[in-house]
Coordinates of C-alpha atoms and ligand atoms in Angstrom, one line a residue:
X285 CA -71.3 -40.9 51.8
X286 CA -68.4 -38.7 50.8
X287 CA -68.9 -38.8 47.1
X288 CA -72.5 -37.5 47.0
X289 CA -71.4 -34.7 49.3
X290 CA -68.6 -33.7 47.0
X291 CA -71.0 -33.7 44.0
X292 CA -73.5 -31.7 46.0
X293 CA -70.9 -29.1 46.8
X294 CA -69.5 -28.9 43.3
X295 CA -73.1 -28.2 42.2
X296 CA -73.7 -25.6 44.8
X297 CA -70.6 -23.8 43.8
X298 CA -72.0 -23.2 40.3
X299 CA -74.9 -21.3 41.9
X300 CA -72.7 -18.9 43.8
X301 CA -73.2 -15.4 42.4
X302 CA -70.3 -13.2 41.3
X303 CA -69.9 -10.5 44.0
X304 CA -68.1 -7.1 43.6
X305 CA -64.4 -6.9 44.6
X306 CA -63.7 -7.0 48.4
X307 CA -62.4 -3.8 50.1
X308 CA -59.8 -5.8 52.0
X309 CA -58.8 -9.4 52.9
X310 CA -61.1 -11.6 55.0
X311 CA -60.2 -14.8 56.8
X312 CA -62.5 -17.6 57.8
X313 CA -60.8 -19.8 60.4
X314 CA -61.9 -23.0 62.1
X315 CA -60.2 -23.9 65.3
X316 CA -60.4 -27.4 66.6
X317 CA -59.0 -28.6 69.9
X318 CA -59.1 -32.4 70.5
X319 CA -58.0 -33.8 73.9
X320 CA -57.2 -37.5 73.7
X321 CA -57.4 -39.3 77.0
X322 CA -57.6 -43.0 78.0
X323 CA -61.4 -42.6 78.2
X324 CA -61.9 -41.1 74.8
X325 CA -61.7 -37.9 72.8
X326 CA -63.1 -34.5 73.6
X327 CA -63.3 -32.0 70.7
X328 CA -64.2 -28.4 70.7
X329 CA -64.7 -26.4 67.6
X330 CA -65.0 -22.7 66.9
X331 CA -65.5 -20.8 63.6
X332 CA -64.3 -17.2 63.2
X333 CA -64.7 -14.6 60.4
X334 CA -61.7 -12.4 61.2
X335 CA -62.3 -11.8 64.9
X336 CA -66.1 -12.4 64.9
X337 CA -67.2 -15.7 66.4
X338 CA -69.6 -17.3 63.9
X339 CA -70.4 -20.5 65.7
X340 CA -69.3 -23.4 67.9
X341 CA -69.7 -27.1 67.7
X342 CA -72.2 -28.5 70.2
X343 CA -70.6 -31.0 72.6
X344 CA -71.2 -34.7 71.5
X345 CA -73.7 -34.0 68.7
X346 CA -71.2 -31.8 66.7
X347 CA -74.1 -29.7 65.4
X348 CA -73.3 -26.1 64.7
X349 CA -74.6 -23.6 67.2
X350 CA -74.7 -20.2 65.5
X351 CA -73.4 -17.2 67.5
X352 CA -74.5 -14.4 65.2
X353 CA -78.0 -14.0 63.9
X354 CA -76.9 -13.4 60.3
X355 CA -74.8 -16.6 59.9
X356 CA -77.6 -19.2 59.4
X357 CA -79.6 -17.2 56.9
X358 CA -76.5 -16.8 54.8
X359 CA -76.7 -20.3 53.4
X360 CA -79.6 -22.6 52.5
X361 CA -80.5 -25.2 55.1
X362 CA -79.2 -28.0 52.9
X363 CA -75.8 -26.4 52.7
X364 CA -75.5 -26.2 56.5
X365 CA -76.7 -29.9 56.7
X366 CA -74.0 -30.8 54.2
X367 CA -71.3 -28.8 56.1
X368 CA -72.4 -30.4 59.4
X369 CA -72.1 -33.9 57.8
X370 CA -68.7 -33.1 56.4
X371 CA -67.5 -31.8 59.8
X372 CA -68.8 -35.0 61.5
X373 CA -67.1 -37.2 58.9
X374 CA -63.9 -35.2 59.2
X375 CA -63.9 -35.4 63.0
X376 CA -64.6 -39.1 63.1
X377 CA -61.8 -39.8 60.6
X378 CA -59.5 -37.4 62.5
X379 CA -60.1 -39.1 65.9
X380 CA -59.7 -42.5 64.3
X381 CA -56.4 -41.7 62.6
X382 CA -54.9 -39.9 65.5
X383 CA -56.0 -42.6 68.0
X384 CA -54.6 -45.4 65.8
X385 CA -51.4 -43.6 65.3
X386 CA -51.0 -42.8 69.0
X387 CA -51.5 -46.5 69.9
X388 CA -49.2 -47.7 67.1
X389 CA -46.4 -45.3 68.1
X390 CA -46.9 -45.6 71.9
X391 CA -47.7 -41.9 72.3
X392 CA -48.6 -41.3 76.0
X393 CA -52.1 -40.2 76.9
X394 CA -53.4 -37.6 77.5
X395 CA -52.3 -35.3 74.7
X396 CA -53.9 -32.4 72.8
X397 CA -54.2 -32.0 69.0
X398 CA -55.1 -28.6 67.6
X399 CA -56.0 -27.8 64.1
X400 CA -56.4 -24.4 62.5
X401 CA -57.8 -24.4 59.0
X402 CA -59.6 -22.0 56.8
X403 CA -59.3 -19.7 53.9
X404 CA -58.4 -16.1 53.2
X405 CA -60.0 -14.1 50.4
X406 CA -58.1 -11.3 48.8
X407 CA -59.4 -8.1 47.2
X408 CA -58.0 -9.2 43.9
X409 CA -60.4 -12.1 43.9
X410 CA -57.8 -14.8 44.6
X411 CA -57.9 -17.0 47.8
X412 CA -55.6 -19.1 49.9
X413 CA -56.6 -22.0 52.0
X414 CA -54.6 -23.2 54.9
X415 CA -54.5 -26.1 57.5
X416 CA -52.1 -26.4 60.4
X417 CA -51.9 -29.1 63.0
X418 CA -50.3 -28.7 66.4
X419 CA -49.4 -31.5 68.9
X420 CA -49.3 -30.6 72.6
X421 CA -49.1 -26.9 71.7
X422 CA -46.2 -27.3 69.2
X423 CA -46.4 -26.9 65.4
X424 CA -46.6 -30.4 64.0
X425 CA -47.8 -30.6 60.3
X426 CA -49.3 -28.3 57.8
X427 CA -51.1 -28.9 54.5
X428 CA -50.0 -27.0 51.4
X429 CA -53.0 -26.5 49.3
X430 CA -51.0 -25.4 46.3
X431 CA -49.1 -28.6 45.9
X432 CA -51.6 -30.8 47.8
X433 CA -48.9 -32.1 50.2
X434 CA -48.5 -32.4 54.0
X435 CA -45.4 -30.6 55.3
X436 CA -43.5 -31.4 58.5
X437 CA -43.5 -28.6 61.0
X438 CA -41.3 -30.5 63.4
X439 CA -38.7 -33.1 62.6
X440 CA -39.8 -36.0 64.8
X441 CA -40.6 -39.7 64.2
X442 CA -44.1 -39.1 65.1
X443 CA -44.6 -36.2 62.7
X444 CA -43.1 -38.3 59.9
X445 CA -45.2 -41.2 60.7
X446 CA -48.4 -39.1 60.7
X447 CA -47.5 -37.5 57.4
X448 CA -47.0 -41.0 55.9
X449 CA -50.3 -42.1 57.2
X450 CA -52.0 -39.1 55.7
X451 CA -50.3 -39.7 52.4
X452 CA -51.6 -43.2 52.4
X453 CA -55.1 -42.2 53.5
X454 CA -56.0 -39.9 50.6
X455 CA -59.7 -39.8 51.5
X456 CA -59.0 -37.6 54.5
X457 CA -56.8 -35.2 52.6
X458 CA -59.5 -34.9 49.9
X459 CA -62.0 -34.0 52.6
X460 CA -59.6 -31.3 53.9
X461 CA -59.3 -29.9 50.3
X462 CA -63.0 -29.9 49.7
X463 CA -63.7 -28.3 53.1
X464 CA -61.2 -25.6 52.9
X465 CA -60.0 -25.1 49.3
X466 CA -63.5 -25.0 47.9
X467 CA -66.4 -24.9 50.4
X468 CA -64.7 -22.4 52.6
X469 CA -63.8 -20.0 49.8
X470 CA -67.3 -20.2 48.2
X471 CA -69.1 -19.8 51.5
X472 CA -67.1 -16.9 52.8
X473 CA -67.9 -15.0 49.7
X474 CA -71.6 -15.4 50.5
X475 CA -71.4 -15.0 54.2
X476 CA -69.4 -11.7 53.8
X477 CA -72.5 -10.1 52.4
X478 CA -74.5 -11.0 55.4
X479 CA -71.7 -10.0 57.8
X480 CA -71.3 -6.5 56.3
X481 CA -72.8 -4.7 59.3
X482 CA -70.7 -6.7 61.8
X483 CA -67.5 -6.3 59.8
X484 CA -68.0 -2.5 59.3
X485 CA -68.8 -1.9 63.0
X486 CA -67.0 1.1 64.3
X487 CA -66.7 1.8 68.1
X488 CA -64.8 4.8 69.3
X489 CA -62.0 4.5 71.8
X490 CA -62.1 6.0 75.2
X491 CA -58.7 7.1 76.5
X492 CA -57.4 8.1 79.9
X493 CA -53.9 9.1 81.0
X494 CA -52.6 8.5 84.5
X495 CA -49.3 8.2 86.3
X496 CA -47.6 5.6 88.3
X497 CA -44.5 6.2 90.4
X498 CA -42.5 3.1 90.8
X499 CA -39.7 5.1 92.5
X500 CA -39.1 8.8 93.2
X501 CA -36.8 9.2 90.2
X502 CA -39.2 7.7 87.7
X503 CA -42.7 8.5 86.5
X504 CA -44.6 6.1 84.3
X505 CA -47.3 7.8 82.2
X506 CA -49.9 5.3 81.3
X507 CA -52.3 5.9 78.4
X508 CA -55.1 3.4 78.6
X509 CA -57.2 3.2 75.4
X510 CA -60.2 0.9 75.5
X511 CA -63.6 0.0 73.9
X512 CA -62.6 0.4 70.3
X513 CA -63.4 -1.7 67.2
X514 CA -62.0 -2.7 64.8
X515 CA -58.6 -3.8 66.2
X516 CA -56.1 -1.6 64.3
X517 CA -55.3 1.5 66.3
X518 CA -52.4 3.9 66.5
X519 CA -51.4 5.3 69.9
X520 CA -48.5 7.7 70.3
X521 CA -47.0 10.0 73.0
X522 CA -46.4 13.6 72.3
X523 CA -43.7 15.5 74.2
X524 CA -44.3 19.2 73.8
X525 CA -46.4 18.4 70.7
X526 CA -43.7 16.2 69.1
X527 CA -44.2 12.5 68.7
X528 CA -41.9 10.5 71.0
X529 CA -40.0 8.1 68.7
X530 CA -39.7 4.4 69.6
X531 CA -37.1 3.8 72.3
X532 CA -36.5 2.1 75.6
X533 CA -38.7 4.6 77.6
X534 CA -41.7 3.7 75.5
X535 CA -43.7 0.4 75.7
X536 CA -47.1 -0.8 74.8
X537 CA -49.3 -3.9 75.0
X538 CA -50.8 -5.2 71.8
X539 CA -54.5 -4.6 71.4
X540 CA -56.2 -7.2 73.7
X541 CA -59.8 -8.3 73.4
X542 CA -62.5 -7.1 75.8
X543 CA -65.5 -9.4 76.5
X544 CA -67.8 -7.3 74.2
X545 CA -65.7 -7.7 71.0
X546 CA -63.9 -4.4 71.5
X547 CA -60.2 -4.0 72.2
X548 CA -58.0 -2.2 74.7
X549 CA -54.3 -1.4 75.0
X550 CA -51.9 0.5 77.3
X551 CA -49.0 2.6 76.1
X552 CA -46.5 3.5 78.8
X553 CA -43.9 6.3 78.7
X554 CA -41.2 6.5 81.3
X555 CA -40.2 10.1 82.2
X556 CA -38.3 11.9 85.0
X557 CA -40.7 13.7 87.4
X558 CA -40.9 17.4 86.8
X559 CA -38.8 17.3 83.6
X560 CA -40.5 20.5 82.4
X561 CA -42.2 18.9 79.4
X562 CA -45.8 18.7 78.5
X563 CA -47.1 15.2 77.6
X564 CA -50.2 14.0 75.8
X565 CA -51.4 10.7 74.4
X566 CA -52.6 10.7 70.8
X567 CA -55.0 8.0 69.6
X568 CA -55.9 7.5 65.9
X569 CA -58.6 5.1 65.0
X570 CA -60.9 4.5 62.0
X571 CA -64.0 5.3 64.1
X572 CA -62.8 8.9 64.7
X573 CA -63.3 9.9 61.1
X574 CA -59.8 11.2 60.5
X575 CA -59.5 13.2 63.7
X576 CA -57.3 12.2 66.7
X577 CA -58.1 11.8 70.3
X578 CA -55.7 13.9 72.3
X579 CA -55.4 13.3 76.0
X580 CA -53.0 15.6 77.9
X581 CA -51.5 14.4 81.1
X582 CA -53.1 16.7 83.5
X583 CA -50.2 17.3 86.0
X584 CA -50.4 21.0 86.7
X585 CA -47.0 20.9 88.4
X586 CA -45.3 20.7 85.1
X587 CA -43.7 24.0 84.1
X588 CA -44.5 24.8 80.5
X589 CA -42.7 27.5 78.5
X590 CA -45.2 30.1 77.0
X591 CA -44.5 29.3 73.3
X592 CA -45.1 25.6 73.9
X593 CA -48.2 26.3 75.9
X594 CA -49.6 28.2 72.9
X595 CA -48.7 25.3 70.6
X596 CA -50.4 22.9 72.9
X597 CA -53.5 25.0 73.0
X598 CA -53.7 25.0 69.2
X599 CA -53.2 21.3 69.2
X600 CA -55.8 20.7 71.7
X601 CA -58.3 23.0 70.0
X602 CA -57.9 21.1 66.8
X603 CA -59.4 18.1 68.5
X604 CA -61.7 19.9 70.8
X605 CA -64.8 17.9 70.1
X606 CA -63.0 14.6 70.6
X607 CA -61.5 15.9 73.8
X608 CA -64.8 17.2 75.2
X609 CA -66.3 13.8 74.6
X610 CA -63.3 12.2 76.3
X611 CA -63.4 14.6 79.2
X612 CA -66.9 13.5 80.1
X613 CA -65.8 9.9 80.0
X614 CA -62.5 10.5 81.7
X615 CA -64.1 11.6 84.9
X616 CA -65.4 8.1 85.4
X617 CA -62.1 6.5 84.6
X618 CA -60.2 8.9 86.8
X619 CA -62.2 7.8 89.8
X620 CA -61.2 4.2 89.0
X621 CA -57.6 5.2 88.5
X622 CA -57.2 7.2 91.6
X623 CA -56.0 4.1 93.4
X624 CA -53.2 3.9 90.9
X625 CA -52.1 7.5 91.4
X626 CA -49.4 8.2 93.9
X627 CA -50.0 10.9 96.4
X628 CA -46.7 12.6 95.4
X629 CA -48.1 13.1 91.9
X630 CA -51.4 14.4 93.1
X631 CA -49.8 16.9 95.5
X632 CA -48.4 18.9 92.5
Ligands
LIG991 C1 -53.8 -11.4 45.1 O1 -53.4 -10.8 46.3 C2 -52.7 -11.6 47.2 C3 -52.4 -10.9 48.5 O2 -52.1 -9.6 48.4 C4 -51.3 -12.1 46.5 O3 -50.6 -12.9 47.4 C5 -51.7 -12.8 45.2 O4 -50.5 -13.1 44.6 C6 -52.5 -11.9 44.3 N1 -53.0 -12.7 43.2 C7 -53.0 -12.3 42.0 C8 -53.5 -13.2 40.9 O5 -52.7 -11.1 41.7
LIG992 C1 -56.8 -25.2 45.7 O1 -57.4 -24.2 45.0 C2 -56.6 -23.5 44.1 C3 -57.3 -22.4 43.5 O2 -58.6 -22.8 43.0 C4 -55.9 -24.5 43.1 O3 -55.0 -23.8 42.3 C5 -55.2 -25.6 43.9 O4 -54.7 -26.6 43.0 C6 -56.2 -26.3 44.8 N1 -55.4 -27.2 45.7 C7 -55.7 -28.5 45.8 C8 -54.8 -29.3 46.6 O5 -56.7 -28.9 45.3
LIG993 C1 -48.2 -46.5 53.6 O1 -48.4 -47.4 52.5 C2 -47.2 -48.1 52.2 C3 -47.4 -48.9 50.9 O2 -48.7 -49.5 50.9 C4 -46.9 -49.0 53.4 O3 -45.7 -49.7 53.1 C5 -46.7 -48.2 54.6 O4 -46.5 -49.0 55.8 C6 -47.9 -47.3 54.9 N1 -47.6 -46.4 56.0 C7 -48.4 -46.1 56.9 C8 -47.9 -45.2 58.0 O5 -49.6 -46.4 57.0

């Protein structure tokens, strides 16, 4: 069954049109989680293009369920059938290999095997395929597509044994190569052109600044930025118009996903109460068209020297449109944040 599939895919590759250069790198990633228990194996699969979920494997049937309307039309029906067949063959072999190895080496059940495999396409037209295996949450093996060899990611008997099994069992390795080193690369090139809208989606951030008072000597200024896409964002604190450099008083979460494929983060600046400085949070994001979102911390109790006040007004004016938009939204957020404000802050 494998050989006709390989021939089919080799043929399909010749039909793939030459596309213009890519503006950036793109990664297609398949995540597989297989839980091995006494009663059997339970496998979940998810396909992602960068951070966009393309599809999942249906439970038991291992048919692909598409999560975006543009994924299925990207490839002819026959290609999807071939991919589903390959995935089924791959999973059957994987389950069989791992099960036999676990019994042979007396590995206790239950355990979890996770695989991350896929390919990255670069703007210069080259690509790189990858495959990693983890065992119970720890790096276990990886496959080097360049040299066509399995590499140990942990130096244990079990990892060495599995690597030797895979070396002996070349059919499985060939399947991995076909799936990721050729099919993945060719198909991403095609899918990218259907995914254009989703990949170029721009959603503007909404930002709000509020304060927390963990103790009377310390004020934590929190800048919460949420609802933006894509993920890259730059959030900085300005003290009297000057960017606060990285330091112990500054901390931030990484961008974390929201449920609607937007991101959020918090940047926190620790200051002394009534230190006489004026603070603002500055957000830069591709959706803002080169402008910044500037959110001043609205504590009227702060004493501001006149010169600095003028500088701040200029700064604020420069981003007036963005701020007006933000002000409208902020009202809603401030209501939500009131619970987090200390009364000693509000009284100023
Ligand atoms: C293409 O770009 C990638 C990533 O920047 C790089 O690793 C690779 O060496 C480049 N390949 C060629 C042929 O220039
Ligand atoms: C994977 O593809 C690259 C580029 O086409 C090739 O150089 C490499 O030899 C392939 N690796 C394997 C293991 O087939
Ligand atoms: C791999 O093949 C060699 C030679 O046939 C054999 O001695 C060895 O036991 C095999 N190892 C595994 C893990 O199957």
